[in-house]
CSV table of C-alpha atoms in Angstrom, one decimal:
chain,number,residue,atom,x,y,z
A,1,UNK,CA,81.1,310.9,-98.7
A,2,UNK,CA,80.9,307.2,-98.4
A,3,UNK,CA,83.8,307.1,-96.0
A,4,UNK,CA,82.2,309.9,-94.0
A,5,UNK,CA,78.9,308.0,-93.7
A,6,UNK,CA,80.7,304.8,-92.6
A,7,UNK,CA,82.6,306.8,-90.0
A,8,UNK,CA,79.4,308.3,-88.7
A,9,UNK,CA,77.8,304.8,-88.5
A,10,UNK,CA,80.8,303.4,-86.7
A,11,UNK,CA,80.8,306.3,-84.2
A,12,UNK,CA,77.1,305.8,-83.5
A,13,UNK,CA,77.7,302.0,-83.1
A,14,UNK,CA,80.5,302.7,-80.6
A,15,UNK,CA,78.3,305.2,-78.7
A,16,UNK,CA,75.5,302.6,-78.4
A,17,UNK,CA,78.0,300.0,-77.2
A,18,UNK,CA,79.3,302.4,-74.5
A,19,UNK,CA,75.7,303.1,-73.4
A,20,UNK,CA,74.9,299.4,-73.4
A,21,UNK,CA,77.9,298.7,-71.3
A,22,UNK,CA,77.1,301.4,-68.9
A,23,UNK,CA,73.5,300.2,-68.6
A,24,UNK,CA,74.7,296.7,-68.1
A,25,UNK,CA,77.1,297.8,-65.3
A,26,UNK,CA,74.2,299.7,-63.6
A,27,UNK,CA,72.1,296.6,-63.8
A,28,UNK,CA,74.8,294.4,-62.2
A,29,UNK,CA,75.6,296.5,-59.2
A,30,UNK,CA,72.4,296.4,-57.3
A,31,UNK,CA,72.1,292.6,-57.2
A,32,UNK,CA,75.8,292.3,-56.5
A,33,UNK,CA,75.4,294.7,-53.6
A,34,UNK,CA,72.5,292.6,-52.2
A,35,UNK,CA,74.5,289.4,-52.6
A,36,UNK,CA,77.6,290.9,-50.9
A,37,UNK,CA,75.4,292.2,-48.0
A,38,UNK,CA,73.9,288.8,-47.6
A,39,UNK,CA,77.3,287.2,-47.4
A,40,UNK,CA,78.5,289.8,-44.8
A,41,UNK,CA,75.4,289.4,-42.7
A,42,UNK,CA,75.9,285.6,-42.6
A,43,UNK,CA,79.5,286.0,-41.4
A,44,UNK,CA,78.5,288.6,-38.7
A,45,UNK,CA,75.2,287.1,-37.5
A,46,UNK,CA,75.6,283.3,-37.9
A,47,UNK,CA,78.7,282.5,-36.1
A,48,UNK,CA,81.2,280.6,-38.2
A,49,UNK,CA,82.2,278.6,-35.0
A,50,UNK,CA,78.6,277.5,-34.3
A,51,UNK,CA,79.4,273.9,-34.9
A,52,UNK,CA,77.7,271.3,-37.1
A,53,UNK,CA,74.1,270.4,-36.7
A,54,UNK,CA,72.6,266.9,-36.9
A,55,UNK,CA,71.8,266.8,-40.6
A,56,UNK,CA,75.0,268.7,-41.4
A,57,UNK,CA,77.0,266.0,-39.7
A,58,UNK,CA,75.4,263.3,-41.9
A,59,UNK,CA,76.3,265.2,-45.1
A,60,UNK,CA,79.8,266.3,-44.1
A,61,UNK,CA,80.7,262.9,-42.7
A,62,UNK,CA,80.3,261.4,-46.1
A,63,UNK,CA,83.4,263.2,-47.5
A,64,UNK,CA,85.3,264.0,-44.3
A,65,UNK,CA,88.2,262.1,-42.9
A,66,UNK,CA,87.4,263.4,-39.4
A,67,UNK,CA,85.1,260.5,-38.5
A,68,UNK,CA,83.4,257.5,-40.1
A,69,UNK,CA,80.5,258.3,-42.4
A,70,UNK,CA,77.1,258.5,-40.7
A,71,UNK,CA,74.2,256.4,-41.9
A,72,UNK,CA,72.7,257.9,-45.1
A,73,UNK,CA,68.9,257.5,-45.0
A,74,UNK,CA,66.7,257.1,-48.1
A,75,UNK,CA,65.4,260.6,-48.5
A,76,UNK,CA,68.9,262.2,-48.6
A,77,UNK,CA,70.8,263.1,-51.7
A,78,UNK,CA,74.6,263.5,-52.2
A,79,UNK,CA,74.6,267.0,-53.5
A,80,UNK,CA,75.4,268.7,-50.2
A,81,UNK,CA,78.2,266.3,-49.6
A,82,UNK,CA,79.8,267.0,-52.9
A,83,UNK,CA,79.3,270.7,-52.4
A,84,UNK,CA,81.3,270.7,-49.1
A,85,UNK,CA,83.9,268.3,-50.3
A,86,UNK,CA,86.4,271.0,-51.4
A,87,UNK,CA,86.8,272.0,-47.8
A,88,UNK,CA,85.6,269.1,-45.7
A,89,UNK,CA,87.8,266.5,-47.5
A,90,UNK,CA,90.9,268.1,-46.0
A,91,UNK,CA,89.9,270.2,-43.1
A,92,UNK,CA,87.8,269.6,-40.0
A,93,UNK,CA,87.4,273.3,-39.3
A,94,UNK,CA,83.7,274.2,-39.0
A,95,UNK,CA,84.5,277.9,-39.2
A,96,UNK,CA,86.3,277.5,-42.5
A,97,UNK,CA,83.4,275.5,-43.9
A,98,UNK,CA,80.9,278.2,-42.8
A,99,UNK,CA,83.0,280.9,-44.5
A,100,UNK,CA,83.2,278.9,-47.7
A,101,UNK,CA,79.4,278.2,-47.7
A,102,UNK,CA,78.6,281.9,-46.9
A,103,UNK,CA,80.7,283.0,-49.9
A,104,UNK,CA,79.2,280.3,-52.1
A,105,UNK,CA,75.6,281.2,-51.1
A,106,UNK,CA,76.2,284.9,-51.8
A,107,UNK,CA,77.6,284.1,-55.3
A,108,UNK,CA,74.6,281.8,-56.0
A,109,UNK,CA,72.2,284.5,-55.0
A,110,UNK,CA,73.9,287.0,-57.3
A,111,UNK,CA,73.7,284.6,-60.3
A,112,UNK,CA,70.1,283.7,-59.6
A,113,UNK,CA,69.1,287.4,-59.4
A,114,UNK,CA,71.2,288.2,-62.5
A,115,UNK,CA,69.2,285.7,-64.5
A,116,UNK,CA,66.1,287.9,-64.1
A,117,UNK,CA,67.6,290.9,-65.9
A,118,UNK,CA,65.1,292.3,-68.4
A,119,UNK,CA,62.2,290.3,-66.9
A,120,UNK,CA,61.8,292.8,-64.0
A,121,UNK,CA,63.3,296.3,-63.5
A,122,UNK,CA,66.6,296.3,-61.7
A,123,UNK,CA,65.2,297.9,-58.6
A,124,UNK,CA,62.6,295.1,-58.3
A,125,UNK,CA,65.2,292.4,-58.7
A,126,UNK,CA,67.4,294.0,-56.0
A,127,UNK,CA,64.5,294.5,-53.6
A,128,UNK,CA,63.3,290.9,-54.2
A,129,UNK,CA,66.8,289.6,-53.5
A,130,UNK,CA,67.0,291.7,-50.3
A,131,UNK,CA,63.6,290.5,-49.1
A,132,UNK,CA,64.6,286.9,-49.5
A,133,UNK,CA,68.1,287.4,-48.1
A,134,UNK,CA,66.9,289.2,-45.0
A,135,UNK,CA,64.6,286.4,-43.8
A,136,UNK,CA,66.0,284.8,-40.7
A,137,UNK,CA,65.7,281.3,-42.2
A,138,UNK,CA,67.7,282.3,-45.3
A,139,UNK,CA,70.5,283.9,-43.3
A,140,UNK,CA,70.5,281.0,-40.9
A,141,UNK,CA,70.8,278.3,-43.5
A,142,UNK,CA,72.8,280.1,-46.1
A,143,UNK,CA,76.2,279.1,-44.5
A,144,UNK,CA,75.0,275.6,-43.5
A,145,UNK,CA,75.6,272.3,-45.2
A,146,UNK,CA,72.0,271.7,-46.0
A,147,UNK,CA,70.2,271.3,-49.3
A,148,UNK,CA,67.2,273.7,-49.1
A,149,UNK,CA,69.0,276.9,-49.8
A,150,UNK,CA,70.6,275.3,-52.9
A,151,UNK,CA,67.2,274.2,-54.2
A,152,UNK,CA,65.9,277.8,-53.5
A,153,UNK,CA,68.4,279.7,-55.6
A,154,UNK,CA,68.5,277.1,-58.3
A,155,UNK,CA,64.7,277.3,-58.6
A,156,UNK,CA,64.8,281.1,-58.8
A,157,UNK,CA,67.4,280.9,-61.6
A,158,UNK,CA,65.6,278.1,-63.4
A,159,UNK,CA,62.3,280.0,-63.7
A,160,UNK,CA,64.1,283.1,-65.1
A,161,UNK,CA,66.1,281.0,-67.6
A,162,UNK,CA,63.0,279.1,-68.6
A,163,UNK,CA,61.3,282.5,-69.4
A,164,UNK,CA,64.3,283.7,-71.4
A,165,UNK,CA,65.1,280.5,-73.2
A,166,UNK,CA,62.8,281.0,-76.3
A,167,UNK,CA,64.7,284.1,-77.3
A,168,UNK,CA,68.0,283.6,-75.6
A,169,UNK,CA,70.1,280.5,-76.3
A,170,UNK,CA,72.5,281.3,-73.5
A,171,UNK,CA,69.6,280.9,-71.1
A,172,UNK,CA,69.3,277.2,-72.0
A,173,UNK,CA,72.6,276.6,-70.3
A,174,UNK,CA,71.4,278.4,-67.2
A,175,UNK,CA,68.2,276.3,-67.2
A,176,UNK,CA,70.2,273.1,-67.6
A,177,UNK,CA,72.6,274.0,-64.8
A,178,UNK,CA,69.8,275.2,-62.4
A,179,UNK,CA,67.8,272.0,-63.0
A,180,UNK,CA,70.9,269.9,-62.3
A,181,UNK,CA,71.5,271.7,-59.1
A,182,UNK,CA,67.9,271.4,-57.9
A,183,UNK,CA,67.8,267.7,-58.5
A,184,UNK,CA,71.4,267.2,-57.2
A,185,UNK,CA,70.3,268.7,-53.9
A,186,UNK,CA,66.8,267.2,-53.5
A,187,UNK,CA,65.4,265.2,-56.5
A,188,UNK,CA,61.8,265.0,-55.2
A,189,UNK,CA,61.7,268.7,-54.4
A,190,UNK,CA,63.1,269.5,-57.8
A,191,UNK,CA,60.2,267.7,-59.5
A,192,UNK,CA,57.6,269.4,-57.4
A,193,UNK,CA,59.1,272.8,-58.1
A,194,UNK,CA,59.5,272.2,-61.8
A,195,UNK,CA,55.9,271.1,-62.4
A,196,UNK,CA,54.6,274.4,-63.6
A,197,UNK,CA,57.6,274.7,-66.0
A,198,UNK,CA,56.8,271.3,-67.4
A,199,UNK,CA,53.2,272.2,-67.9
A,200,UNK,CA,53.9,275.5,-69.5
A,201,UNK,CA,56.5,274.0,-71.8
A,202,UNK,CA,54.0,271.4,-73.0
A,203,UNK,CA,51.2,273.9,-73.4
A,204,UNK,CA,53.3,276.3,-75.5
A,205,UNK,CA,55.2,273.5,-77.3
A,206,UNK,CA,58.6,274.8,-76.3
A,207,UNK,CA,60.2,271.5,-77.2
A,208,UNK,CA,63.8,272.6,-76.9
A,209,UNK,CA,63.3,274.3,-73.6
A,210,UNK,CA,61.4,271.4,-72.3
A,211,UNK,CA,64.0,268.9,-73.4
A,212,UNK,CA,66.8,270.9,-71.7
A,213,UNK,CA,64.8,271.1,-68.5
A,214,UNK,CA,64.1,267.4,-68.5
A,215,UNK,CA,67.7,266.6,-69.3
A,216,UNK,CA,68.9,268.8,-66.4
A,217,UNK,CA,66.6,267.2,-63.9
A,218,UNK,CA,67.6,263.7,-65.1
A,219,UNK,CA,71.3,264.4,-64.9
A,220,UNK,CA,71.0,265.9,-61.4
A,221,UNK,CA,68.9,262.9,-60.2
A,222,UNK,CA,70.9,260.2,-61.9
A,223,UNK,CA,73.2,259.4,-59.0
A,224,UNK,CA,70.3,259.3,-56.6
A,225,UNK,CA,68.3,256.9,-58.8
A,226,UNK,CA,71.4,254.7,-59.5
A,227,UNK,CA,72.1,254.6,-55.7
A,228,UNK,CA,68.5,253.6,-55.1
A,229,UNK,CA,69.1,250.3,-57.1
A,230,UNK,CA,72.6,249.7,-55.7
A,231,UNK,CA,71.9,250.4,-52.0
A,232,UNK,CA,68.2,250.7,-51.3
A,233,UNK,CA,66.5,247.9,-53.1
A,234,UNK,CA,65.2,249.9,-56.1
A,235,UNK,CA,63.7,253.3,-56.8
A,236,UNK,CA,60.2,252.4,-55.6
A,237,UNK,CA,61.7,251.0,-52.3
A,238,UNK,CA,63.8,254.1,-51.8
A,239,UNK,CA,60.7,256.4,-52.3
A,240,UNK,CA,58.7,254.2,-49.9
A,241,UNK,CA,61.4,254.2,-47.3
A,242,UNK,CA,61.8,257.9,-47.6
A,243,UNK,CA,58.0,258.4,-47.1
A,244,UNK,CA,58.1,256.2,-44.0
A,245,UNK,CA,61.0,258.1,-42.5
A,246,UNK,CA,59.1,261.3,-43.0
A,247,UNK,CA,56.1,259.9,-41.2
A,248,UNK,CA,54.3,258.6,-44.2
A,249,UNK,CA,53.4,260.9,-47.0
A,250,UNK,CA,49.6,261.6,-47.1
A,251,UNK,CA,47.2,264.3,-46.3
A,252,UNK,CA,48.6,266.3,-43.3
A,253,UNK,CA,47.6,269.8,-42.7
A,254,UNK,CA,51.0,271.2,-41.6
A,255,UNK,CA,50.3,274.9,-42.1
A,256,UNK,CA,49.9,275.4,-38.4
A,257,UNK,CA,53.1,273.4,-37.8
A,258,UNK,CA,55.0,275.7,-40.1
A,259,UNK,CA,53.6,278.7,-38.2
A,260,UNK,CA,54.8,277.2,-34.9
A,261,UNK,CA,58.3,276.8,-36.4
A,262,UNK,CA,58.6,280.4,-37.4
A,263,UNK,CA,59.5,281.4,-33.8
A,264,UNK,CA,63.0,279.9,-34.3
A,265,UNK,CA,62.5,276.1,-34.1
A,266,UNK,CA,64.7,274.5,-36.6
A,267,UNK,CA,62.7,271.3,-36.4
A,268,UNK,CA,59.2,270.9,-35.1
A,269,UNK,CA,58.6,267.1,-34.8
A,270,UNK,CA,56.3,266.5,-33.1
A,271,UNK,CA,55.0,270.0,-33.4
A,272,UNK,CA,53.1,270.5,-30.1
A,273,UNK,CA,54.7,273.8,-29.0
A,274,UNK,CA,52.5,277.0,-28.7
A,275,UNK,CA,52.2,279.4,-31.5
A,276,UNK,CA,54.8,282.2,-31.5
A,277,UNK,CA,53.9,285.8,-30.9
A,278,UNK,CA,51.7,287.0,-33.8
A,279,UNK,CA,54.2,289.8,-34.4
A,280,UNK,CA,56.7,287.1,-35.5
A,281,UNK,CA,54.3,285.5,-38.0
A,282,UNK,CA,52.6,288.6,-39.4
A,283,UNK,CA,54.9,288.6,-42.5
A,284,UNK,CA,54.0,285.1,-43.3
A,285,UNK,CA,50.3,286.0,-43.6
A,286,UNK,CA,51.2,289.0,-45.7
A,287,UNK,CA,53.0,286.9,-48.3
A,288,UNK,CA,50.0,285.4,-50.0
A,289,UNK,CA,48.2,288.7,-50.0
A,290,UNK,CA,51.1,290.5,-51.6
A,291,UNK,CA,51.5,287.6,-54.1
A,292,UNK,CA,47.8,288.0,-55.1
A,293,UNK,CA,48.3,291.7,-55.5
A,294,UNK,CA,51.4,291.2,-57.6
A,295,UNK,CA,49.4,288.9,-59.9
A,296,UNK,CA,46.5,291.4,-60.2
A,297,UNK,CA,49.0,294.2,-61.1
A,298,UNK,CA,50.7,291.9,-63.6
A,299,UNK,CA,47.5,291.0,-65.4
A,300,UNK,CA,46.6,294.7,-65.7
A,301,UNK,CA,50.0,295.5,-67.1
A,302,UNK,CA,49.7,292.5,-69.6
A,303,UNK,CA,52.9,290.8,-68.5
A,304,UNK,CA,51.3,288.0,-66.6
A,305,UNK,CA,53.8,285.1,-67.3
A,306,UNK,CA,56.8,286.6,-65.6
A,307,UNK,CA,54.8,287.0,-62.4
A,308,UNK,CA,52.5,284.0,-62.6
A,309,UNK,CA,55.1,281.4,-63.3
A,310,UNK,CA,57.3,282.0,-60.2
A,311,UNK,CA,54.1,282.2,-58.1
A,312,UNK,CA,53.0,278.8,-59.5
A,313,UNK,CA,56.4,277.2,-58.9
A,314,UNK,CA,56.3,278.6,-55.3
A,315,UNK,CA,52.9,277.0,-54.8
A,316,UNK,CA,54.0,273.6,-56.0
A,317,UNK,CA,57.3,273.7,-54.1
A,318,UNK,CA,55.4,274.5,-50.8
A,319,UNK,CA,52.5,272.1,-51.3
A,320,UNK,CA,54.1,268.9,-50.0
A,321,UNK,CA,55.5,270.6,-46.9
A,322,UNK,CA,52.2,272.3,-46.1
A,323,UNK,CA,49.8,269.4,-46.9
A,324,UNK,CA,51.6,266.1,-47.2
A,325,UNK,CA,54.1,265.9,-44.3
A,326,UNK,CA,53.1,265.7,-40.7
A,327,UNK,CA,55.8,267.9,-39.2
A,328,UNK,CA,57.6,271.2,-40.0
A,329,UNK,CA,60.9,272.9,-40.4
A,330,UNK,CA,61.2,276.5,-41.6
A,331,UNK,CA,63.9,275.6,-44.1
A,332,UNK,CA,61.5,273.4,-46.1
A,333,UNK,CA,59.8,276.5,-47.5
A,334,UNK,CA,63.0,278.3,-48.6
A,335,UNK,CA,62.4,277.6,-52.3
A,336,UNK,CA,58.9,279.0,-52.1
A,337,UNK,CA,60.2,282.1,-50.3
A,338,UNK,CA,62.8,282.7,-53.0
A,339,UNK,CA,60.2,282.3,-55.8
A,340,UNK,CA,57.7,284.7,-54.1
A,341,UNK,CA,60.3,287.4,-53.5
A,342,UNK,CA,60.4,289.0,-56.9
A,343,UNK,CA,56.6,289.2,-57.5
A,344,UNK,CA,56.2,290.6,-54.0
A,345,UNK,CA,58.9,293.1,-54.6
A,346,UNK,CA,57.3,294.1,-57.8
A,347,UNK,CA,54.0,294.7,-56.0
A,348,UNK,CA,55.8,296.8,-53.3
A,349,UNK,CA,57.6,298.9,-55.8
A,350,UNK,CA,54.4,299.6,-57.7
A,351,UNK,CA,52.8,300.7,-54.4
A,352,UNK,CA,55.6,303.1,-53.7
A,353,UNK,CA,55.9,304.5,-57.3
A,354,UNK,CA,53.7,307.4,-58.3
A,355,UNK,CA,51.4,306.7,-61.2
A,356,UNK,CA,52.7,307.9,-64.5
A,357,UNK,CA,50.7,310.8,-66.1
A,358,UNK,CA,48.4,309.9,-69.0
A,359,UNK,CA,50.0,310.0,-72.5
A,360,UNK,CA,49.8,313.5,-73.8
A,361,UNK,CA,48.5,314.0,-77.3
A,362,UNK,CA,50.7,315.7,-79.9
A,363,UNK,CA,50.1,319.3,-80.8
A,364,UNK,CA,48.6,318.3,-84.2
A,365,UNK,CA,46.2,315.8,-82.5
A,366,UNK,CA,45.1,318.5,-80.0
A,367,UNK,CA,44.5,321.0,-82.7
A,368,UNK,CA,42.7,318.5,-84.9
A,369,UNK,CA,40.4,317.4,-82.1
A,370,UNK,CA,40.2,320.8,-80.5
A,371,UNK,CA,41.0,319.3,-77.0
A,372,UNK,CA,43.9,319.3,-74.7
A,373,UNK,CA,45.2,316.3,-72.8
A,374,UNK,CA,43.7,315.9,-69.3
A,375,UNK,CA,45.9,316.9,-66.4
A,376,UNK,CA,47.6,314.1,-64.4
A,377,UNK,CA,45.8,313.2,-61.2
A,378,UNK,CA,47.8,313.8,-58.0
A,379,UNK,CA,48.2,310.6,-55.9
A,380,UNK,CA,46.6,311.9,-52.7
A,381,UNK,CA,47.1,308.7,-50.8
A,382,UNK,CA,50.6,308.0,-51.9
A,383,UNK,CA,52.4,309.4,-48.8
A,384,UNK,CA,50.2,307.2,-46.6
A,385,UNK,CA,50.9,304.1,-48.6
A,386,UNK,CA,54.6,304.8,-48.7
A,387,UNK,CA,54.7,305.4,-44.9
A,388,UNK,CA,52.8,302.1,-44.2
A,389,UNK,CA,55.0,300.1,-46.6
A,390,UNK,CA,58.3,301.5,-45.1
A,391,UNK,CA,57.1,300.9,-41.6
A,392,UNK,CA,56.0,297.4,-42.4
A,393,UNK,CA,59.5,296.7,-44.0
A,394,UNK,CA,61.3,298.1,-41.0
A,395,UNK,CA,59.2,296.0,-38.6
A,396,UNK,CA,59.7,293.0,-40.7
A,397,UNK,CA,63.5,293.4,-40.6
A,398,UNK,CA,63.4,293.9,-36.8
A,399,UNK,CA,61.4,290.6,-36.4
A,400,UNK,CA,63.8,288.7,-38.7
A,401,UNK,CA,66.8,289.9,-36.7
A,402,UNK,CA,65.3,289.1,-33.4
A,403,UNK,CA,64.4,285.5,-34.4
A,404,UNK,CA,67.8,285.0,-36.0
A,405,UNK,CA,69.7,286.0,-32.9
A,406,UNK,CA,67.5,283.8,-30.7
A,407,UNK,CA,67.9,280.8,-33.1
A,408,UNK,CA,71.7,281.2,-33.4
A,409,UNK,CA,72.1,281.4,-29.6
A,410,UNK,CA,70.0,278.3,-29.0
A,411,UNK,CA,71.6,276.3,-31.7
A,412,UNK,CA,75.1,277.3,-30.6
A,413,UNK,CA,74.3,276.2,-27.0
A,414,UNK,CA,73.0,272.8,-28.3
A,415,UNK,CA,76.1,272.2,-30.4
A,416,UNK,CA,78.4,273.1,-27.5
A,417,UNK,CA,76.6,270.6,-25.3
A,418,UNK,CA,77.4,267.9,-28.0
A,419,UNK,CA,81.0,269.0,-28.0
A,420,UNK,CA,81.2,268.7,-24.1
A,421,UNK,CA,79.8,265.2,-24.3
A,422,UNK,CA,82.3,264.3,-27.0
A,423,UNK,CA,85.2,265.7,-24.9
A,424,UNK,CA,84.1,263.7,-21.9
A,425,UNK,CA,83.9,260.5,-24.0
A,426,UNK,CA,87.5,261.1,-25.1
A,427,UNK,CA,88.6,261.7,-21.5
A,428,UNK,CA,87.0,258.4,-20.4
A,429,UNK,CA,88.8,256.5,-23.1
A,430,UNK,CA,86.1,256.3,-25.8
A,431,UNK,CA,88.4,257.1,-28.7
A,432,UNK,CA,88.8,255.9,-32.3
A,433,UNK,CA,88.1,253.3,-33.3
A,434,UNK,CA,84.9,253.6,-31.3
A,435,UNK,CA,81.1,253.4,-31.6
A,436,UNK,CA,78.4,255.7,-30.1
A,437,UNK,CA,74.7,254.9,-30.1
A,438,UNK,CA,71.6,256.2,-28.4
A,439,UNK,CA,70.2,259.8,-27.9
A,440,UNK,CA,71.7,262.3,-30.4
A,441,UNK,CA,74.4,259.8,-31.2
A,442,UNK,CA,75.1,261.1,-34.8
A,443,UNK,CA,76.4,264.6,-33.9
A,444,UNK,CA,78.2,263.5,-30.7
A,445,UNK,CA,79.9,260.6,-32.5
A,446,UNK,CA,81.1,262.9,-35.2
A,447,UNK,CA,82.5,265.3,-32.7
A,448,UNK,CA,84.2,262.4,-30.8
A,449,UNK,CA,85.5,261.0,-34.2
A,450,UNK,CA,83.6,257.8,-33.6
A,451,UNK,CA,81.2,255.8,-35.7
A,452,UNK,CA,77.5,256.2,-34.9
A,453,UNK,CA,74.8,253.5,-34.9
A,454,UNK,CA,71.1,253.0,-34.1
A,455,UNK,CA,69.0,249.9,-33.5
A,456,UNK,CA,65.7,251.7,-34.2
A,457,UNK,CA,64.3,254.7,-35.9
A,458,UNK,CA,65.0,256.2,-39.3
A,459,UNK,CA,68.8,255.7,-38.9
A,460,UNK,CA,68.7,252.1,-37.8
A,461,UNK,CA,71.7,250.3,-39.2
A,462,UNK,CA,72.7,247.8,-36.5
A,463,UNK,CA,71.3,245.2,-34.1
A,464,UNK,CA,71.7,244.9,-30.4
A,465,UNK,CA,73.9,241.9,-30.9
A,466,UNK,CA,76.0,244.0,-33.2
A,467,UNK,CA,76.6,246.6,-30.5
A,468,UNK,CA,77.4,244.0,-27.9
A,469,UNK,CA,79.8,242.3,-30.3
A,470,UNK,CA,81.5,245.7,-31.0
A,471,UNK,CA,81.9,246.3,-27.3
A,472,UNK,CA,84.1,243.3,-27.0
A,473,UNK,CA,86.6,244.7,-29.5
A,474,UNK,CA,86.5,248.5,-29.2
A,475,UNK,CA,85.2,251.3,-27.0
A,476,UNK,CA,81.4,251.7,-27.1
A,477,UNK,CA,79.1,254.3,-25.5
A,478,UNK,CA,75.3,254.6,-25.4
A,479,UNK,CA,73.7,258.0,-24.7
A,480,UNK,CA,70.4,258.4,-22.9
A,481,UNK,CA,68.6,261.4,-21.5
A,482,UNK,CA,69.4,262.1,-17.9
A,483,UNK,CA,67.0,260.2,-15.7
A,484,UNK,CA,66.2,257.6,-18.3
A,485,UNK,CA,67.2,253.9,-18.1
A,486,UNK,CA,69.9,252.5,-20.3
A,487,UNK,CA,69.4,249.6,-22.7
A,488,UNK,CA,69.6,246.2,-20.9
A,489,UNK,CA,73.0,245.4,-22.5
A,490,UNK,CA,74.6,248.6,-21.0
A,491,UNK,CA,73.2,248.4,-17.4
A,492,UNK,CA,76.5,247.2,-16.0
A,493,UNK,CA,78.7,249.7,-17.8
A,494,UNK,CA,80.3,252.7,-16.2
A,495,UNK,CA,78.3,255.9,-16.6
A,496,UNK,CA,78.9,259.6,-16.5
A,497,UNK,CA,76.4,262.5,-16.7
A,498,UNK,CA,77.2,265.5,-18.9
A,499,UNK,CA,74.5,268.2,-18.7
A,500,UNK,CA,71.1,266.7,-19.8
A,501,UNK,CA,72.7,263.5,-21.1
A,502,UNK,CA,74.1,260.4,-19.3
A,503,UNK,CA,76.3,258.0,-21.3
A,504,UNK,CA,77.2,254.4,-20.4
A,505,UNK,CA,80.4,253.2,-21.8
A,506,UNK,CA,82.8,250.3,-22.0
A,507,UNK,CA,86.5,250.3,-23.0
A,508,UNK,CA,87.8,246.8,-23.5
A,509,UNK,CA,91.1,246.2,-21.7
A,510,UNK,CA,90.6,249.3,-19.4
A,511,UNK,CA,88.7,247.6,-16.6
A,512,UNK,CA,85.5,249.5,-17.2
């Protein structure tokens, strides 16, 4: 009998294990499908051969042998450079780098969504991931060598791991890794994003979770802090220089600037362009409304923390870019969009899901009370709500695709113009070792395999005398907008116009 009982228990245990494994597999597939679709959409819609952008050039040049490293200004962190090093250190192929980053961004999104298992239903997690992944700004920057997407997915994972940590020791490792990645990419952004986590950890006295979070942030920011003392005159000086480069941190109402950038401007500085068509920004106004609805529904369902915490982190992540910086770029708000996605998805799912019927009393209770359970009320307005939500999502996707195609086309055209200028420089004898300065010098110099320099502005790293001295030893070119006058030292140099740019150049020993 005892053996029979043990056999029965073992069989039941195996059956539960099989059901758990099946349930776990079902929970994995929807986020995995979203992440795979995200990667495929990047490869199809954001051309791998688009060329490197200005900021990308700075990060990639730090580890690439293609050209000398560009000037690395105070606000930047080395996380992106280390992230691209496995490809950029041995290959100058932009297409290969794009494919690598697209695959990496899809994997990162899957891991971030996977961290939310058990905190939201699987369909909510999948829908939230799809909402975030389908934004034009997410698709555009996913395969780019830029820090904002990395901060976004790390923040999404960090909040989930923070919520799971008190009952799941494995989540502590996820929290530590997410905090490291956030601070590795952008230390100041990591602190802003983690503020609600720090406050909640202190309030609930989760000492171990709080210690892991602080250790992760410190480990990720360590290199940036050490570099501040070795290359920038100290931490306070680096923060001050970073503030100056960003126009001086202070009260700046940049909400309207962010709206202007939603039409496909990758940088709006100064942001004096007209507001885009309201149809392109309608989703942006819907976000706070849906977030508020999600919070109300969460409070009614008595599961407030899982919704309120990502919303709070989204608010602190967005705050400096909406109110402290006097210009805009849509990528700045990527962490906020990622953190808003799951609560918003939860609100949409609840709007689309019929209300559950009231709990029916047992037969004994009904007989004892002489009453029957009330009939479930039919949701009369449910089809209307469903139609409106589906139509809104379809329109939203159409808007995102339209802006994405427009942005990719414009960006590709700009990058090709830089490549044409670089090719003409090479044809005129401005070849390595060489120096390029002036208008858009950083991306053109990288394409021409030259060093870049500037005498003014946030990337200033040389004097006029330094440029004149370099021109005596090696080819030097200065770029100006077509129709503008060159610097005094280059007025006697030969010049060539390429599109909207004219460059003045000198090649020692070539008679220029």
